[in-house]
């Protein structure tokens, strides 16, 4: 399948892949949390990646993308406001996940740590999956109809330039899982030029880390 055959704008493709990453990554953390073979350090890395990227994603939507859409189509304001309210509920779940002690507290057992992480991760996973089922039927048509290619390019560049550098290799690994090679290249084309030569090493590191998280590697 090619990008042309999807009949989707660049904005929709890139957003669909981002959402795919969020679905896969939140599911993986919930599953890996109770897998005894997965080191707590690997869980902490995925947890931190998720917290940072989910927050950044919805904050850029609320603060930048939504105003652009509303400026072009004022009638969308009510639906986008409702999505922002869901983002606020996600923030509460992310706060709980971020606060989960992964072994630095006194007297905590590995089983207790993993159980607490699992509960917090499940809450984030369920919140994210439910939210995306509400958001996509609203957002995808809005991106197609009300965001020009130039407007999206400007927004996407702002997102890339402000994304915190937390386990960025995992983003590359997850993108490879949820998109076609052509789609992934479309997303990664926006990376700063100095980063592009690092992609093979990032892919290799992501492959190793994801095997550990899934219990298929050491």
Coordinates of C-alpha atoms in Angstrom, one line a residue:
X1 CA 0.0 0.0 0.0
X2 CA 1.4 3.4 -0.9
X3 CA 0.7 6.8 0.6
X4 CA -1.2 7.8 -2.6
X5 CA -3.5 4.8 -2.3
X6 CA -4.5 5.9 1.2
X7 CA -5.9 9.1 -0.2
X8 CA -4.9 10.9 3.0
X9 CA -3.3 14.2 3.6
X10 CA 0.2 14.4 5.1
X11 CA -1.5 15.8 8.3
X12 CA -3.8 12.7 8.6
X13 CA -1.0 10.2 7.9
X14 CA 1.4 11.7 10.4
X15 CA -1.4 12.0 13.0
X16 CA -2.6 8.5 12.4
X17 CA 0.9 7.2 12.9
X18 CA 1.4 9.2 16.1
X19 CA -1.9 7.8 17.4
X20 CA -0.7 4.3 16.4
X21 CA 2.4 4.8 18.5
X22 CA 0.3 5.9 21.5
X23 CA -1.9 2.8 21.2
X24 CA 1.0 0.3 20.9
X25 CA 3.2 1.9 23.5
X26 CA 0.5 2.2 26.2
X27 CA -0.5 -1.4 25.6
X28 CA 3.1 -2.6 25.8
X29 CA 3.7 -0.8 29.1
X30 CA 0.6 -2.3 30.7
X31 CA 1.6 -5.8 29.5
X32 CA 5.3 -5.5 30.3
X33 CA 4.8 -4.1 33.8
X34 CA 3.9 -7.6 35.2
X35 CA 6.4 -9.5 33.1
X36 CA 9.1 -10.6 35.6
X37 CA 11.8 -10.8 33.0
X38 CA 11.6 -7.1 32.1
X39 CA 14.0 -5.0 34.2
X40 CA 12.5 -2.1 36.1
X41 CA 15.0 0.2 34.2
X42 CA 13.4 -0.8 30.9
X43 CA 9.9 -0.2 32.3
X44 CA 11.0 3.2 33.6
X45 CA 12.4 4.2 30.2
X46 CA 9.1 3.3 28.4
X47 CA 7.1 5.0 31.2
X48 CA 9.1 8.2 30.9
X49 CA 8.8 8.1 27.1
X50 CA 5.1 7.8 27.3
X51 CA 4.5 10.5 29.9
X52 CA 6.6 13.0 28.1
X53 CA 5.3 12.3 24.6
X54 CA 1.6 12.0 25.5
X55 CA 1.8 15.3 27.4
X56 CA 3.6 17.0 24.6
X57 CA 1.2 15.7 22.0
X58 CA -2.0 16.9 23.6
X59 CA -0.5 20.2 24.7
X60 CA 0.6 21.0 21.2
X61 CA -3.0 20.1 20.0
X62 CA -4.6 22.3 22.7
X63 CA -2.3 25.2 22.4
X64 CA -1.4 25.3 18.7
X65 CA -3.4 22.9 16.4
X66 CA -6.9 23.5 17.8
X67 CA -6.6 27.3 17.4
X68 CA -5.5 26.9 13.8
X69 CA -8.5 24.7 13.1
X70 CA -10.9 27.0 14.8
X71 CA -9.6 30.0 13.0
X72 CA -10.4 28.3 9.7
X73 CA -13.6 26.6 10.9
X74 CA -15.2 28.3 14.0
X75 CA -17.9 25.6 14.1
X76 CA -15.4 23.0 15.3
X77 CA -14.7 24.9 18.5
X78 CA -17.3 23.0 20.6
X79 CA -16.0 19.5 19.6
X80 CA -12.4 20.5 20.1
X81 CA -13.2 21.9 23.5
X82 CA -14.6 18.5 24.5
X83 CA -11.4 16.9 23.3
X84 CA -9.4 19.3 25.5
X85 CA -11.5 18.2 28.5
X86 CA -10.5 14.6 27.7
X87 CA -6.9 15.7 27.6
X88 CA -7.3 17.0 31.1
X89 CA -8.5 13.7 32.3
X90 CA -5.5 12.0 30.6
X91 CA -3.2 14.4 32.5
X92 CA -4.6 13.0 35.8
X93 CA -3.8 9.5 34.6
X94 CA -0.3 10.6 33.5
X95 CA 0.3 12.2 36.8
X96 CA -0.4 8.9 38.6
X97 CA 1.8 7.0 36.1
X98 CA 4.7 9.5 36.5
X99 CA 4.5 9.3 40.3
X100 CA 4.7 5.5 40.4
X101 CA 7.8 4.5 42.3
X102 CA 9.9 2.1 40.3
X103 CA 12.2 0.9 43.1
X104 CA 13.6 4.0 44.8
X105 CA 11.3 3.8 47.8
X106 CA 12.2 1.9 50.9
X107 CA 10.6 -1.5 51.5
X108 CA 9.0 -1.9 48.1
X109 CA 9.0 -5.4 46.6
X110 CA 9.4 -6.0 42.9
X111 CA 5.9 -7.6 42.8
X112 CA 4.4 -4.5 44.5
X113 CA 6.2 -2.1 42.2
X114 CA 5.1 -4.0 39.1
X115 CA 1.5 -4.2 40.3
X116 CA 1.4 -0.5 41.0
X117 CA 2.9 0.3 37.6
X118 CA 0.5 -2.0 35.9
X119 CA -2.5 -0.4 37.5
X120 CA -1.3 3.1 36.5
X121 CA -0.4 1.9 33.0
X122 CA -3.8 0.3 32.4
X123 CA -5.5 3.5 33.4
X124 CA -3.4 5.5 30.9
X125 CA -3.9 2.8 28.2
X126 CA -7.6 2.8 28.6
X127 CA -7.9 6.6 28.7
X128 CA -5.7 7.0 25.6
X129 CA -7.5 4.3 23.6
X130 CA -11.0 5.7 24.5
X131 CA -9.9 9.2 23.8
X132 CA -8.5 8.4 20.3
X133 CA -11.8 6.7 19.3
X134 CA -13.5 10.0 20.1
X135 CA -10.8 12.2 18.6
X136 CA -10.1 10.7 15.3
X137 CA -13.6 11.0 13.7
X138 CA -13.4 14.7 14.6
X139 CA -9.8 15.5 14.0
X140 CA -9.1 13.6 10.7
X141 CA -11.8 15.4 8.7
X142 CA -10.8 18.7 10.2
X143 CA -7.2 18.1 9.2
X144 CA -8.2 17.2 5.6
X145 CA -10.7 20.1 5.2
X146 CA -9.3 23.0 7.3
X147 CA -5.5 22.6 7.6
X148 CA -3.4 23.5 4.5
X149 CA -0.2 21.7 3.7
X150 CA 1.8 24.8 4.6
X151 CA -0.1 25.2 7.9
X152 CA 0.6 21.6 8.8
X153 CA 4.3 21.8 7.9
X154 CA 4.7 24.8 10.2
X155 CA 2.8 23.0 13.0
X156 CA 4.8 19.7 12.5
X157 CA 8.1 21.5 12.6
X158 CA 7.1 23.3 15.8
X159 CA 6.2 19.9 17.4
X160 CA 9.5 18.3 16.4
X161 CA 11.6 21.2 17.6
X162 CA 9.9 21.2 21.0
X163 CA 9.7 17.5 21.6
X164 CA 11.7 16.6 24.8
X165 CA 14.6 14.2 24.0
X166 CA 13.4 11.3 26.2
X167 CA 14.1 7.8 24.7
X168 CA 13.6 9.2 21.2
X169 CA 14.8 5.9 19.7
X170 CA 11.6 4.3 21.0
X171 CA 9.6 6.6 18.8
X172 CA 11.5 5.5 15.7
X173 CA 11.0 1.8 16.7
X174 CA 7.2 2.2 17.3
X175 CA 6.8 4.2 14.1
X176 CA 8.3 1.3 12.1
X177 CA 5.7 -1.0 13.7
X178 CA 2.6 1.1 13.0
X179 CA 3.4 2.6 9.5
X180 CA 4.6 1.6 6.1
X181 CA 8.2 2.4 5.2
X182 CA 6.9 5.3 3.0
X183 CA 4.7 6.7 5.8
X184 CA 7.5 6.5 8.3
X185 CA 9.9 8.2 5.9
X186 CA 7.3 11.0 5.5
X187 CA 7.2 11.5 9.3
X188 CA 11.0 11.3 9.8
X189 CA 11.7 13.6 6.9
X190 CA 11.0 16.5 9.3
X191 CA 13.9 15.5 11.6
X192 CA 16.8 17.9 11.9
X193 CA 19.6 17.0 9.4
X194 CA 22.1 16.2 12.2
X195 CA 19.7 13.5 13.5
X196 CA 19.1 11.6 10.3
X197 CA 22.5 9.8 10.3
X198 CA 21.7 8.5 13.7
X199 CA 18.5 6.7 12.6
X200 CA 20.1 3.2 12.0
X201 CA 21.6 3.2 15.5
X202 CA 18.3 4.4 16.9
X203 CA 16.4 1.6 15.1
X204 CA 18.9 -1.0 16.4
X205 CA 18.6 0.3 20.0
X206 CA 14.8 0.4 19.7
X207 CA 14.7 -3.2 18.4
X208 CA 16.8 -4.4 21.3
X209 CA 14.8 -2.5 23.9
X210 CA 11.4 -3.6 22.5
X211 CA 12.5 -7.2 22.5
X212 CA 13.3 -6.9 26.2
X213 CA 10.0 -5.3 27.0
X214 CA 8.1 -8.0 25.1
X215 CA 10.1 -10.7 26.8
X216 CA 11.7 -12.0 23.6
X217 CA 15.2 -10.8 24.1
X218 CA 17.9 -10.3 26.8

